[in-house]
Amino acid sequence: MAHNTNYRQLVFTVKDRCRVCYTCVRECPVKAIKIINGQAEVLSERCIGCGNCVRVCRQEAKVYLRLTDEVSELLKSGQRTAACLAPSFPAEFTEIKDYRILVGMVKKLGFELVTEVAFGADMVSVAYKKLYHQQDSKGIINSDCPAIVYYVEHYLPEMVDNLAPLVSPMVASSRFLKKKYGDDLQIVFIGPCVAKKAESDEIDYALTFTELREMFRQHRIKPDEDLACDFDPPFAGKGAIFPVSHGLLQNMDVEADITKGNVIVAEGRINVKDALTEFSQGTLNARHLELLCCEGCIMGPGMSEEGKKYMRRSCISNYVTQKLEDFDQEQWKANMELAKSIDLSTSFVQMDRRTPIPSSNDIAEILKKMGKNDPSDFLDCGACGYDTCVEHAIAIVQGLAETEMCLPYTIEKLHQSIDKVNLSNQELASAREALKQSEKLAHMGQLSAGIAHELNNPLGVITLYSNLLLDEIADDTTKTDLKLIVEQAERCRKIVGGLLNFARKNQVRLTQIHLEKFVSRSIQSIICPENITIKLQVDLDDPYVFFDADQMMQVLTNLEKNAVEAMPEGGEITLSISEKGEDVIIAISDQGIGISPENMEKVFTPFFTTKEVGKGTGLGLPLCYGIVKMHKGKIDVKSNNEPEKGPTGTTFTIRLPRNPA
Ligand code: ADP
Ligand code: MG
């Protein structure tokens, strides 16, 4: 059979419509569909033109080569042209009650002759019958389905010799028509098949029934009784039954051998591949394999979508029964006689297109990448379009597929991404919180600087003069009053001092500090009641750090003072210094009253204090916070104020880079 070399690519992807559901990958018997970057693409060099993908794609993202324009041109050119209707037409045009009306419609398109390919089937059946009874022990695969022929030639080339060396009914018809009507006759085949378009150079064009319907629409041709006319000769006999599975066999009178297992019938991509594989392995002792890539031609991709298989079968049977009722046996015999002189032989060539199987290492690597490490991970769920995880991995190595097609793997990856997003959300929230805090502190800083500056001098004057007065006055009541003034002025000075510190914290002057000595000094500088002991734990390899000594001293004393103030009943304060990487960590733990959960957020806010009037200013922790930030560090607090939940107390932890510069 001379392949029609004009049409390299029969099936195309409409990229915009493809939703990458992998249904086409699953349905493609030769894995000719490549998924790269989430786009499906038909590889013409692998495609056998079966049209399965066109049939199954719900998005209409797979289309096949359309030739209606070319055929219209041909008909316009005035060349004598014959339309050869495939025997499956009664299953397609079910709405047209009399087949003669359909014939008339086709004629109206401009065809000089409208003939039945079923006669070609009659011819081919005779040849098959002869072959079946003549053949040696080697089994024969029917070669009337072009998709099966391509499959064997390309993917089972060692079995090419098993293909029946006979042309298809389509080519047989063409040879007959040319003999009967002249070699100049142009041939347009019309059927349910996409692969037919590239089957043979002996056919000028092959259209599908869907394309024929398109042409009817374009030329506004409707079923009309006035159009009715019969087929042009040769009229077909039982060959009309061909398109249903077993059709060829019914014509060959070998039904009995089916039961004996001498004849194997398989249809549909899975059964066909299974049958061929078993046959090639020599496990089937069959003399004849009748294979149809679709579930019979009546389910071909060139048929309208909606039809039901068994309904279509009965349409064919009805047509054949009706036809055989007023069958002109004599005329048929005469034509068959003429057909005898026609050579129906052909030959097939090996064209190996199998891709080498990748090394097991490469496959294992891909499987690992998809998280498939042991047998329980091999779900073989088929969601990717491949039957097994290993087949999918092989396709990935071959560049036909990608890891994302694995649903369990992608879901797992998605979960991980969700976790990551959640984590970054949390981080974002805490960063936002910290930002809010520093903004607040920055405003406070500006305000404080102003107030402190204005109040500092008058306060100095008040303190100075009230002290002078205190020295000069002897009257006791006035003295008590003056003492109160001095005391309260002192308190104001403290607040103002705090505010000034707070405002000054915009710069740090780093000096080298021996941390252990520094912390010991801070402990000595606070007033510690007798019922409180302060313990220092040091775990440092390198004792030196670079801090602003004044500022950091304030941080430590503030925290220590808070700890002391939180322990009216006494107890122990633990100061620990340790290191982690480039950072040092200073933790101050007390056994005090703790901080209530609702106050935890507020403790770093300026002027927040729970202490009684005169005792707290609420500036200690904001100051610490600011200084630690200026040193590029972090300050955290953990606390428990509920005795039911365990020992109460608070721990402030400061983490600072050894050298913030
Ligand atoms: P002040 O000490 O003047 O009240 P701070 O800013 O130093 O201001 O502290 C703010 C508040 O945080 C305190 O009033 C107290 O409620 C709480 N606090 C700080 N440190 C501790 C601690 N070690 N134990 C319990 N509460 C604390
Ligand atoms: Mg304080």
PDB file of N, CA and C and ligand atoms in Angstrom, residues 557-559 561-563 565 608-609 611 615-622 624, ligand 2:
ATOM      1  N   THR A 557      19.745  47.031  83.641  1.00  0.00           N
ATOM      2  CA  THR A 557      19.244  47.478  84.950  1.00  0.00           C
ATOM      3  C   THR A 557      17.736  47.600  84.935  1.00  0.00           C
ATOM      4  N   ASN A 558      17.175  48.068  83.807  1.00  0.00           N
ATOM      5  CA  ASN A 558      15.710  48.148  83.714  1.00  0.00           C
ATOM      6  C   ASN A 558      15.059  46.791  83.900  1.00  0.00           C
ATOM      7  N   LEU A 559      15.615  45.807  83.196  1.00  0.00           N
ATOM      8  CA  LEU A 559      15.031  44.464  83.287  1.00  0.00           C
ATOM      9  C   LEU A 559      15.205  43.895  84.693  1.00  0.00           C
ATOM     10  N   LYS A 561      15.526  45.615  87.471  1.00  0.00           N
ATOM     11  CA  LYS A 561      14.623  46.336  88.384  1.00  0.00           C
ATOM     12  C   LYS A 561      13.211  45.796  88.267  1.00  0.00           C
ATOM     13  N   ASN A 562      12.750  45.582  87.025  1.00  0.00           N
ATOM     14  CA  ASN A 562      11.408  45.024  86.830  1.00  0.00           C
ATOM     15  C   ASN A 562      11.280  43.680  87.532  1.00  0.00           C
ATOM     16  N   ALA A 563      12.320  42.867  87.401  1.00  0.00           N
ATOM     17  CA  ALA A 563      12.287  41.536  88.012  1.00  0.00           C
ATOM     18  C   ALA A 563      12.161  41.668  89.530  1.00  0.00           C
ATOM     19  N   GLU A 565      11.017  44.197  91.211  1.00  0.00           N
ATOM     20  CA  GLU A 565       9.700  44.757  91.552  1.00  0.00           C
ATOM     21  C   GLU A 565       8.575  43.737  91.414  1.00  0.00           C
ATOM     22  N   PHE A 608       2.923  52.295  79.454  1.00  0.00           N
ATOM     23  CA  PHE A 608       2.109  51.216  80.029  1.00  0.00           C
ATOM     24  C   PHE A 608       2.777  50.745  81.317  1.00  0.00           C
ATOM     25  N   THR A 609       2.017  50.829  82.388  1.00  0.00           N
ATOM     26  CA  THR A 609       2.540  50.330  83.657  1.00  0.00           C
ATOM     27  C   THR A 609       1.404  49.771  84.479  1.00  0.00           C
ATOM     28  N   LYS A 611       2.118  49.397  87.701  1.00  0.00           N
ATOM     29  CA  LYS A 611       2.572  49.772  89.046  1.00  0.00           C
ATOM     30  C   LYS A 611       1.831  51.002  89.549  1.00  0.00           C
ATOM     31  N   LYS A 615       5.323  54.953  91.281  1.00  0.00           N
ATOM     32  CA  LYS A 615       6.342  53.899  91.198  1.00  0.00           C
ATOM     33  C   LYS A 615       6.795  53.661  89.769  1.00  0.00           C
ATOM     34  N   GLY A 616       5.801  53.420  88.884  1.00  0.00           N
ATOM     35  CA  GLY A 616       6.188  53.079  87.503  1.00  0.00           C
ATOM     36  C   GLY A 616       6.003  54.242  86.550  1.00  0.00           C
ATOM     37  N   THR A 617       6.855  54.300  85.543  1.00  0.00           N
ATOM     38  CA  THR A 617       6.682  55.310  84.492  1.00  0.00           C
ATOM     39  C   THR A 617       6.200  54.662  83.197  1.00  0.00           C
ATOM     40  N   GLY A 618       6.397  53.367  83.092  1.00  0.00           N
ATOM     41  CA  GLY A 618       6.005  52.673  81.853  1.00  0.00           C
ATOM     42  C   GLY A 618       6.941  52.986  80.704  1.00  0.00           C
ATOM     43  N   LEU A 619       8.147  53.456  81.031  1.00  0.00           N
ATOM     44  CA  LEU A 619       9.101  53.779  79.957  1.00  0.00           C
ATOM     45  C   LEU A 619      10.263  52.791  79.894  1.00  0.00           C
ATOM     46  N   GLY A 620      10.391  51.935  80.905  1.00  0.00           N
ATOM     47  CA  GLY A 620      11.531  51.022  80.965  1.00  0.00           C
ATOM     48  C   GLY A 620      11.601  50.079  79.774  1.00  0.00           C
ATOM     49  N   LEU A 621      10.538  49.319  79.554  1.00  0.00           N
ATOM     50  CA  LEU A 621      10.583  48.318  78.485  1.00  0.00           C
ATOM     51  C   LEU A 621      10.628  48.936  77.081  1.00  0.00           C
ATOM     52  N   PRO A 622       9.843  50.009  76.798  1.00  0.00           N
ATOM     53  CA  PRO A 622       9.993  50.631  75.477  1.00  0.00           C
ATOM     54  C   PRO A 622      11.434  51.068  75.217  1.00  0.00           C
ATOM     55  N   CYS A 624      14.151  49.688  76.538  1.00  0.00           N
ATOM     56  CA  CYS A 624      14.915  48.457  76.269  1.00  0.00           C
ATOM     57  C   CYS A 624      14.703  48.010  74.831  1.00  0.00           C
TER      58      CYS A 624
HETATM   59 MG    MG B   2      10.372  49.246  84.831  1.00  0.00          MG
END
